Amino acid sequence: MEGSKVSKNSYVRIGIRPTIDGRKNGVRESLEEQTMNMAKSVAKFLSDSITYSDGKPVECIVTDSCIGGVKEASEAAEKFKLNNVGLSITVTPCWCYGSETMDMDSRIPQAVWGFNGTERPGAVYLAAVLAAYAQKGIPAFGIYGQHVQDSSDTTIPQDVKDKLLQFTKAGLAVASIKGKSYLSMGSVSMGIAGSIVDAAFFQDYLGMRNEYIDMSEFIRRIDKEIYDKDEYRRALSWVKENCQEGPDNNPKDVQLTREQKDKDWETIVKMTLIGRDLMVGNQKLHALGFGEEALGHNAILSGFQGQRQWTDHFPNGDFMETILNSSFDWNGKRAPYLIATENDSLNGVSMLLGNLLTNTAQIFSDVRTYWSPESVKRVTGYDLEGYGKKGIIHLINSGSAALDGTGREMRENKPVIKPYWEITDDEVSACLKATRFRTANLGYFRGGGFSTQFLTRGGMPLTMIRLNIVKGVGPVLQLAEGHSVELPKEVHDKIDDRTDPTWPTTWFAPIITGKGAFKDVYSVMNNWGANHGAISYGHIGAELITLASMLRIPVNMHNVSEERIFRPKVWNSFGTENLEQADYAACRTFGALYS
């Protein structure tokens, strides 16, 4: 069944507010048409440029009239409330009364576009209203075109378009997270700090609630057959037809029998159905007499502990995590169900941010090993070249590396990761054919199961993301833009065999700036804040920085050029020279968005 998890009634809408000089008897009347058309052009541009996670164009709500004073501002706020508006963009070509016309909702992202024209002082209003926002403690983004336009010009300049898109994508992500759940399936895995789920962080910074189940719930649902049995049979048939096993690397004397492996396949397919149902529910469970289970946990994100309490006795969660994080399964192409390996909730949030900005599947990975050019040369005799010539980072983990990460989806003859609605049937087949499901390493996973093995194609622009929590500071975000690297097969094999060749590998080369944490590839690895990273397609560092500022999460490490950075205007009041420290100070001053 093709489709997504988005219902029509849950769409977050963009509120467009045309503000105007309220003086009638000549002034306001002369501006009504230009101002309203400015709002409508922004609404059309955004609907033509941005989609929801199901591929449908975003919806914009334009106020019923231009806003010249507090009465119309109040009416606009009421309309936005009734229409599930999650972010607000005010537009104007002229002077308006700042604090009387501004949007006072401090819990949603706010932006103002002041038209750069000489006939009317739109820039003066922009400066005045942003000062009001700053004084009232509502961080707002200011948008001002670089070049003067004529009053009759109805186009949106490219630099304004770029900022509108950057703000809107990030604002939609903020609004889409609010009110959803993180479902913790199990508890802390092997002492990993990210799987110590911090409920205060989710509540205060993301507006999310936390839901918890014990992993024994999987056993109960398997034993009592609390899943769609028709779908299970269809899924198992699809798996047998499309999921190829690879060689078993375990010593001969401990290898599982064919019968045991077949039984593991049955169990992990059931686990996949159950994991999804736990997240989002399944109405078909009603007919089986399980009305409570049919509801799910309203989870936009989940994590599965697995190791070791589950995996010492039961098949591991690798297949479940891989398939749920992918853009397709036995039901066809669909939006990913995000699930974090080892219940690393912070890497899960990193995946969520990347997914909401791109509508694409995410790769969950260990940030495993830095390979210098000298080390590669010593071990393989090969001189690194291309994107990887200054060194590479080995991203490898047994779990939730989505099959999209193979790089078998194509655009203009280049490997990409696409939103699910753009993926072709041939690309689904190519991703599956490029993957082997290897019998789990029984030293790590005593209960058996299957791990995902593939090699990511080189040449893809990628962004590696990680959210960390630091005592006394709170959450901090780090990111590194770079590219996937393709090594000659014999070189890859020789290096990969030194770790666990039954797991998926992405060779990643961050873009080096020559300073700070990006002085060289070693410094990137050395400054990374945790053992995991989330890998998103595209260079989305600028959008992540904008999103982080909306959530009041400072960014402590990035390689995004200064001209691409777009934060609320009031951030400048905390310093214009050292932007990193200004970011920390602003986030500390304004505090968590929902606290």
XYZ file of C-alpha atoms in Angstrom:
595
model
C 0.000 0.000 0.000
C 1.673 3.209 -1.156
C 1.258 6.271 1.002
C 2.519 8.103 4.033
C 1.760 8.614 7.679
C 0.438 12.170 7.187
C -3.317 12.712 7.495
C -4.959 15.678 5.822
C -6.054 17.178 9.133
C -2.526 17.070 10.578
C -0.898 19.273 7.935
C 0.978 22.190 9.429
C 0.201 25.328 7.461
C 2.216 28.469 6.793
C 0.610 31.726 7.836
C 1.200 34.703 5.517
C 0.535 38.143 7.018
C 0.448 41.202 4.709
C 0.929 44.260 6.930
C 0.108 47.780 5.796
C 0.184 51.432 6.782
C -3.125 51.838 8.618
C -3.736 55.484 7.606
C -6.860 55.612 5.447
C -8.115 58.325 3.121
C -5.359 57.783 0.613
C -2.339 56.011 2.101
C -3.730 52.552 2.945
C -5.931 52.428 -0.144
C -2.945 53.052 -2.414
C -1.111 50.078 -0.921
C -3.818 47.415 -0.533
C -3.376 45.674 -3.869
C 0.424 45.706 -3.850
C 0.603 44.417 -0.282
C -1.917 41.613 -0.714
C -0.326 40.547 -4.003
C 3.034 40.393 -2.235
C 1.519 37.947 0.267
C -0.101 35.864 -2.443
C 3.146 35.654 -4.418
C 4.958 34.337 -1.330
C 2.215 31.781 -0.734
C 2.395 30.578 -4.339
C 6.180 30.413 -4.317
C 6.268 28.308 -1.156
C 3.505 25.963 -2.322
C 5.316 25.495 -5.627
C 8.668 24.847 -3.921
C 8.117 22.824 -0.729
C 6.254 19.605 -0.048
C 5.031 17.767 2.996
C 6.434 14.338 3.836
C 3.866 12.720 1.523
C 4.846 14.805 -1.513
C 1.844 17.148 -1.429
C 2.533 20.883 -1.760
C 2.614 22.827 1.483
C -0.480 24.845 2.241
C -0.385 28.561 3.015
C -3.044 30.571 4.806
C -3.175 34.242 3.815
C -5.050 36.566 6.150
C -8.469 37.801 5.022
C -7.264 41.381 4.802
C -4.126 43.401 5.134
C -3.141 44.096 8.742
C -3.062 47.794 9.567
C -3.535 47.616 13.316
C -4.130 45.488 16.367
C -7.734 44.503 15.524
C -6.719 42.955 12.222
C -3.638 41.388 13.828
C -5.921 39.720 16.384
C -8.250 38.446 13.647
C -5.258 37.023 11.761
C -4.061 35.229 14.900
C -7.482 33.653 15.375
C -7.585 32.475 11.755
C -4.122 30.955 12.109
C -5.146 29.137 15.282
C -8.166 27.586 13.554
C -6.091 26.481 10.552
C -3.156 24.776 12.330
C -0.610 27.421 11.324
C 2.805 26.442 12.651
C 4.969 29.310 11.386
C 4.328 32.885 10.372
C 5.729 35.106 7.609
C 4.895 38.808 7.625
C 5.369 40.702 4.344
C 5.126 44.386 3.519
C 6.313 46.945 0.951
C 5.729 49.924 3.247
C 5.844 51.454 6.688
C 3.472 49.854 9.199
C 2.889 50.286 12.927
C 5.414 47.836 14.380
C 4.110 46.522 17.694
C 0.496 46.970 16.565
C 0.801 44.750 13.510
C 3.342 42.141 14.612
C 2.499 38.489 15.256
C 2.804 37.995 19.018
C 2.779 34.183 19.081
C 6.092 33.418 20.772
C 5.772 29.631 20.358
C 6.011 29.532 16.554
C 8.851 30.643 14.239
C 8.438 34.185 12.914
C 9.902 35.904 9.851
C 9.388 39.330 8.280
C 10.116 40.279 4.663
C 10.440 44.022 4.180
C 10.396 44.960 0.488
C 13.512 46.827 -0.658
C 11.931 49.677 -2.620
C 12.403 53.428 -2.620
C 8.764 54.477 -3.024
C 7.741 53.294 0.448
C 9.894 52.516 3.527
C 9.417 48.733 3.829
C 12.943 48.498 5.206
C 12.102 51.005 7.930
C 9.172 48.869 9.079
C 11.387 45.778 8.951
C 13.929 47.393 11.245
C 11.242 48.760 13.579
C 9.299 45.544 13.952
C 12.443 43.427 14.428
C 13.448 45.800 17.212
C 10.017 45.226 18.767
C 10.415 41.465 18.460
C 13.821 41.668 20.144
C 12.537 43.889 22.954
C 9.606 41.521 23.596
C 11.862 38.438 23.583
C 10.477 36.848 20.408
C 13.387 35.993 18.082
C 12.283 36.741 14.507
C 14.073 36.329 11.187
C 14.531 39.402 9.023
C 14.438 39.108 5.226
C 15.585 42.059 3.140
C 16.500 41.871 -0.534
C 19.980 42.956 -1.517
C 18.867 45.041 -4.525
C 16.297 47.818 -4.849
C 13.078 46.873 -6.658
C 10.485 49.100 -8.312
C 7.120 49.279 -6.553
C 5.489 47.613 -9.566
C 7.897 44.648 -9.457
C 5.983 41.559 -8.297
C 8.895 39.132 -8.512
C 10.660 37.653 -5.512
C 14.432 38.161 -5.793
C 16.578 35.025 -5.592
C 18.252 36.008 -2.327
C 14.827 36.544 -0.763
C 13.643 33.205 -2.142
C 16.635 31.476 -0.573
C 15.868 32.903 2.861
C 12.145 32.195 2.554
C 12.911 28.558 1.746
C 15.499 28.211 4.506
C 13.158 29.711 7.105
C 10.108 27.784 5.951
C 11.739 24.362 5.775
C 13.151 24.795 9.261
C 9.904 26.255 10.599
C 7.865 23.365 9.223
C 10.263 20.953 10.930
C 9.755 22.704 14.280
C 5.985 22.629 13.898
C 5.906 19.013 12.686
C 7.764 17.763 15.762
C 5.557 19.540 18.299
C 3.021 17.304 20.008
C 4.495 14.048 18.708
C 6.146 11.268 20.735
C 9.493 9.586 21.072
C 8.826 5.894 21.732
C 11.539 4.250 23.803
C 11.409 0.501 23.143
C 13.496 -0.789 26.005
C 15.941 1.284 28.004
C 19.683 1.992 28.053
C 21.835 -0.015 25.662
C 25.331 -0.904 26.837
C 25.737 2.340 28.791
C 25.331 4.551 25.701
C 24.522 8.054 26.976
C 22.204 8.882 24.082
C 19.916 6.036 25.123
C 19.465 7.590 28.563
C 16.302 9.268 27.309
C 16.129 12.833 28.636
C 12.410 13.628 28.947
C 13.037 17.262 29.917
C 14.984 17.841 26.699
C 12.223 16.383 24.531
C 9.545 18.391 26.329
C 11.309 21.746 26.652
C 13.219 21.922 23.375
C 11.087 19.903 20.958
C 7.597 20.073 22.442
C 7.428 16.262 22.407
C 6.244 13.727 24.926
C 8.006 10.490 25.782
C 6.412 7.068 25.584
C 7.999 3.888 26.928
C 7.517 0.152 26.508
C 9.512 -2.815 27.702
C 10.922 -5.013 24.943
C 8.865 -7.866 26.382
C 5.938 -6.240 24.550
C 7.403 -7.666 21.341
C 7.285 -11.170 22.868
C 3.673 -10.690 24.000
C 2.565 -9.542 20.568
C 4.425 -12.383 18.849
C 3.028 -15.024 21.216
C -0.523 -13.676 21.090
C -0.317 -12.921 17.344
C -1.097 -9.227 17.753
C -0.248 -8.257 14.197
C -1.933 -8.378 10.803
C -1.445 -12.016 9.794
C -2.330 -11.339 6.157
C 0.326 -8.635 6.000
C 2.790 -10.945 7.774
C 2.369 -13.632 5.112
C 2.755 -11.073 2.360
C 5.809 -9.558 4.064
C 7.509 -12.919 4.574
C 6.929 -13.811 0.932
C 8.396 -10.459 -0.162
C 11.432 -10.990 2.069
C 12.098 -14.455 0.658
C 11.867 -13.076 -2.872
C 13.832 -9.830 -2.428
C 16.170 -10.045 0.588
C 19.288 -11.994 -0.289
C 21.322 -13.694 2.390
C 25.072 -13.301 2.357
C 27.794 -15.621 3.600
C 27.760 -16.714 7.233
C 31.020 -15.533 8.819
C 30.530 -17.347 12.106
C 32.797 -20.332 12.927
C 31.386 -23.541 11.476
C 30.875 -25.153 14.858
C 28.530 -22.380 16.102
C 26.612 -21.582 12.908
C 22.836 -21.823 13.109
C 21.006 -24.495 11.157
C 18.889 -23.628 8.145
C 15.812 -24.316 10.216
C 16.985 -21.897 12.918
C 17.734 -19.205 10.349
C 14.301 -19.602 8.753
C 12.725 -19.265 12.175
C 14.752 -16.079 12.758
C 13.414 -14.642 9.510
C 9.865 -15.256 10.684
C 10.584 -13.581 14.003
C 12.279 -10.475 12.600
C 9.524 -9.908 10.030
C 6.998 -10.006 12.874
C 9.219 -7.628 14.854
C 9.150 -5.178 11.947
C 5.353 -5.185 11.797
C 5.114 -4.831 15.556
C 7.683 -2.021 15.740
C 5.745 0.012 13.183
C 2.401 -0.704 14.894
C 3.831 0.394 18.225
C 4.866 3.697 16.676
C 1.840 4.702 14.625
C -0.859 2.106 15.329
C -2.717 -0.179 12.963
C -6.479 -0.036 12.568
C -6.581 -3.663 11.426
C -5.801 -4.729 14.995
C -9.283 -3.541 16.013
C -10.856 -6.434 14.152
C -8.610 -8.839 16.078
C -9.953 -7.507 19.357
C -6.918 -5.366 20.208
C -8.366 -1.864 20.257
C -5.746 -0.404 22.573
C -2.858 -1.783 20.543
C -4.451 -0.425 17.371
C -3.864 3.143 18.557
C -0.059 3.136 18.709
C 1.968 5.812 20.503
C 1.767 8.753 18.059
C 5.511 8.371 17.585
C 7.307 10.404 14.940
C 10.502 8.740 16.185
C 11.452 5.652 18.159
C 14.441 3.699 19.402
C 15.027 -0.006 20.016
C 17.426 -0.948 22.816
C 18.262 -4.407 21.525
C 21.683 -4.937 23.012
C 22.078 -6.739 25.188
C 18.942 -7.692 27.073
C 17.127 -8.586 23.841
C 19.940 -9.706 21.559
C 21.512 -12.142 24.029
C 18.440 -14.332 23.611
C 16.348 -13.154 20.614
C 17.173 -12.260 16.979
C 18.577 -8.750 16.702
C 16.658 -5.684 15.519
C 18.895 -4.884 12.546
C 16.421 -5.944 9.872
C 13.526 -4.192 11.609
C 15.525 -0.976 11.906
C 16.790 -1.142 8.320
C 13.379 -1.730 6.752
C 11.478 0.777 8.878
C 14.075 3.465 8.127
C 13.939 2.741 4.396
C 11.536 4.366 1.917
C 9.879 1.100 0.879
C 8.840 -2.343 2.052
C 6.375 -5.093 1.060
C 3.590 -2.479 0.940
C 5.425 -0.379 -1.634
C 7.040 3.023 -1.397
C 6.255 5.105 1.668
C 7.754 7.612 4.097
C 10.366 6.169 6.481
C 9.443 5.209 10.035
C 12.412 6.580 11.963
C 13.901 4.209 14.524
C 17.256 4.592 16.285
C 19.578 1.666 16.908
C 20.450 0.988 20.554
C 17.687 3.424 21.560
C 20.125 6.308 20.991
C 17.446 8.954 21.265
C 19.847 11.810 20.519
C 20.994 10.250 17.270
C 17.328 9.555 16.606
C 16.589 13.274 16.940
C 19.510 13.958 14.599
C 17.884 11.604 12.064
C 14.543 13.325 12.587
C 15.949 16.780 11.864
C 17.582 15.558 8.652
C 14.439 13.726 7.580
C 12.121 16.687 8.142
C 14.384 19.037 6.179
C 14.782 16.682 3.211
C 11.856 14.204 3.294
C 14.438 11.466 2.703
C 15.591 8.345 4.533
C 18.502 8.696 6.962
C 21.554 6.531 7.612
C 22.271 5.707 11.262
C 25.914 4.836 11.794
C 28.829 4.482 14.134
C 31.468 7.122 13.488
C 33.941 4.291 13.605
C 37.448 5.038 12.293
C 39.515 7.860 10.813
C 41.711 6.598 7.976
C 44.537 8.955 7.101
C 45.983 8.841 3.575
C 49.150 7.405 5.128
C 47.238 4.623 6.915
C 45.350 3.650 3.774
C 48.616 3.602 1.835
C 50.327 1.461 4.476
C 47.521 -1.115 4.685
C 46.459 -1.297 1.024
C 49.142 0.412 -1.076
C 46.458 2.770 -2.436
C 46.738 6.558 -2.659
C 43.456 8.204 -1.709
C 42.123 10.560 -4.357
C 39.141 12.743 -5.196
C 36.932 13.808 -2.288
C 38.803 11.399 -0.028
C 42.367 12.455 -0.790
C 42.834 14.145 2.608
C 41.452 11.222 4.584
C 38.174 9.402 5.140
C 35.918 8.394 8.020
C 34.525 4.859 8.157
C 30.809 5.024 8.944
C 29.617 1.520 9.803
C 26.977 0.036 12.124
C 24.939 -3.142 12.129
C 21.568 -1.466 12.460
C 19.399 1.180 10.911
C 21.258 2.172 7.776
C 18.311 2.649 5.421
C 18.539 0.727 2.145
C 18.296 4.081 0.348
C 21.859 4.553 1.614
C 23.149 2.152 -1.031
C 23.094 5.088 -3.475
C 21.149 3.128 -6.074
C 18.546 5.837 -6.522
C 19.584 8.072 -9.403
C 19.045 11.610 -10.667
C 20.821 12.893 -13.775
C 22.982 9.745 -13.731
C 24.248 10.528 -10.226
C 23.548 8.565 -7.025
C 21.107 10.293 -4.684
C 18.647 9.577 -1.890
C 15.173 10.611 -3.011
C 11.885 11.357 -1.274
C 9.857 8.172 -1.524
C 7.399 9.503 -4.122
C 10.245 10.060 -6.602
C 11.698 6.557 -6.275
C 11.055 4.166 -9.168
C 10.341 0.445 -8.912
C 13.651 -0.254 -10.637
C 15.473 1.784 -7.998
C 13.783 -0.178 -5.207
C 14.993 -3.375 -6.871
C 18.490 -1.948 -7.290
C 18.718 -1.035 -3.585
C 17.662 -4.558 -2.615
C 20.030 -6.199 -5.087
C 22.932 -4.141 -3.712
C 22.244 -5.444 -0.189
C 23.008 -8.721 1.529
C 21.470 -9.755 4.820
C 24.239 -11.490 6.683
C 23.761 -13.939 9.529
C 24.431 -11.926 12.665
C 27.833 -12.105 14.307
C 26.981 -14.515 17.137
C 29.745 -13.058 19.287
C 27.849 -9.777 19.366
C 24.325 -11.102 18.871
C 23.942 -14.395 20.721
C 20.258 -14.603 19.832
C 20.917 -14.628 16.087
C 19.174 -12.562 13.448
C 20.496 -10.880 10.329
C 22.582 -7.756 9.793
C 22.387 -5.460 6.800
C 25.412 -5.253 4.494
C 25.889 -2.801 1.649
C 28.433 -0.284 0.374
C 27.341 3.298 -0.290
C 28.160 4.628 -3.729
C 30.615 7.507 -3.866
C 30.015 11.078 -4.967
C 26.888 11.845 -2.953
C 26.746 15.151 -1.039
C 26.026 14.206 2.576
C 25.671 15.935 5.929
C 26.654 14.122 9.130
C 24.634 15.307 12.147
C 24.800 14.744 15.888
C 22.906 16.199 18.834
C 24.584 15.928 22.231
C 23.592 16.997 25.738
C 26.228 18.610 27.950
C 25.638 19.129 31.657
C 25.430 22.825 32.440
C 24.997 23.738 28.764
C 22.104 21.608 27.563
C 21.707 20.322 24.006
C 24.299 21.239 21.382
C 24.286 20.358 17.686
C 27.249 19.520 15.487
C 27.337 18.837 11.775
C 29.773 18.179 8.966
C 29.017 18.557 5.273
C 30.969 16.287 2.971
C 30.716 13.531 0.363
C 30.562 9.787 0.140
C 33.724 8.242 -1.271
C 34.046 5.193 -3.478
C 37.180 3.085 -3.059
C 38.439 0.375 -5.417
C 36.853 -2.920 -4.389
C 40.090 -4.528 -3.281
C 40.930 -1.486 -1.133
C 37.492 -1.403 0.462
C 37.566 -5.136 1.154
C 40.962 -5.005 2.798
C 39.945 -2.164 5.138
C 36.384 -3.360 5.736
C 37.545 -6.854 6.703
C 39.450 -5.326 9.615
C 36.132 -4.500 11.310
C 32.864 -6.390 10.638
C 32.211 -7.036 6.939
C 28.600 -8.063 7.667
C 27.620 -4.429 8.276
C 26.889 -1.516 5.888
C 29.698 0.910 5.094
C 29.678 4.544 4.030
C 33.088 6.108 3.380
C 32.720 9.787 4.277
C 35.014 12.722 3.522
C 34.062 15.962 5.305
C 34.739 19.268 3.585
C 37.829 20.799 5.174
C 38.075 24.539 5.885
C 41.601 24.547 7.300
C 40.629 25.905 10.702
C 39.141 24.800 14.008
C 37.374 21.444 14.066
C 37.691 21.351 10.269
C 41.424 21.980 10.084
C 41.738 18.452 8.699
C 39.762 15.191 8.601
C 41.442 13.964 11.784
C 40.165 17.048 13.626
C 36.599 16.337 12.497
C 36.805 12.819 13.904
C 38.575 14.020 17.034
C 35.933 16.695 17.742
C 32.883 14.521 17.097
C 30.881 14.389 20.309
C 29.578 10.814 20.414
C 29.947 7.343 18.938
C 27.019 7.728 16.525
C 26.066 10.054 13.697
C 23.021 10.523 11.470
C 23.764 10.867 7.769
C 21.422 12.877 5.565
C 21.507 13.327 1.799
C 22.529 16.787 0.600
C 24.410 19.692 2.091
C 21.799 20.850 4.574
C 24.080 22.458 7.152
C 22.621 25.943 6.660
C 19.061 24.676 7.136
C 20.131 22.777 10.258
C 21.680 25.929 11.734
C 18.477 27.870 11.082
C 16.419 25.061 12.620
C 18.680 24.857 15.670
C 18.299 28.584 16.312
C 14.502 28.219 16.254
C 14.785 25.500 18.899
C 17.396 27.539 20.857
C 20.016 24.819 20.442
C 23.522 26.207 19.854
C 25.742 24.751 17.118
C 29.223 23.943 18.358
C 30.797 22.556 15.194
C 30.027 23.109 11.511
C 31.689 23.808 8.177
C 28.997 26.055 6.671
C 30.231 29.295 5.112
C 29.176 32.474 6.886
C 27.088 33.825 4.007
C 24.793 30.775 4.190
C 24.025 31.164 7.896
C 20.546 32.555 8.634
C 19.483 33.078 12.232
C 17.038 35.460 13.974
C 18.076 39.094 13.612
C 18.444 39.537 17.377
C 21.383 37.073 17.356
C 23.454 40.032 16.051
C 22.903 41.792 19.372
C 25.010 39.098 21.034
C 28.007 39.801 18.790
C 28.799 39.950 15.109
C 32.434 38.827 15.147
C 32.373 35.490 16.988
C 29.150 33.963 15.677
C 29.568 30.703 17.579
C 29.738 32.446 20.949
C 26.881 34.769 19.947
C 24.802 31.697 19.159
C 25.535 30.199 22.586
C 24.677 33.471 24.340
C 21.432 33.964 22.430
C 20.243 30.404 23.016
C 21.065 30.704 26.715
C 19.246 34.038 27.000
C 16.038 33.055 25.234
C 15.956 29.516 26.614
C 14.260 26.390 25.324
C 11.331 27.110 23.002
C 8.743 25.306 25.150
C 10.154 25.799 28.655
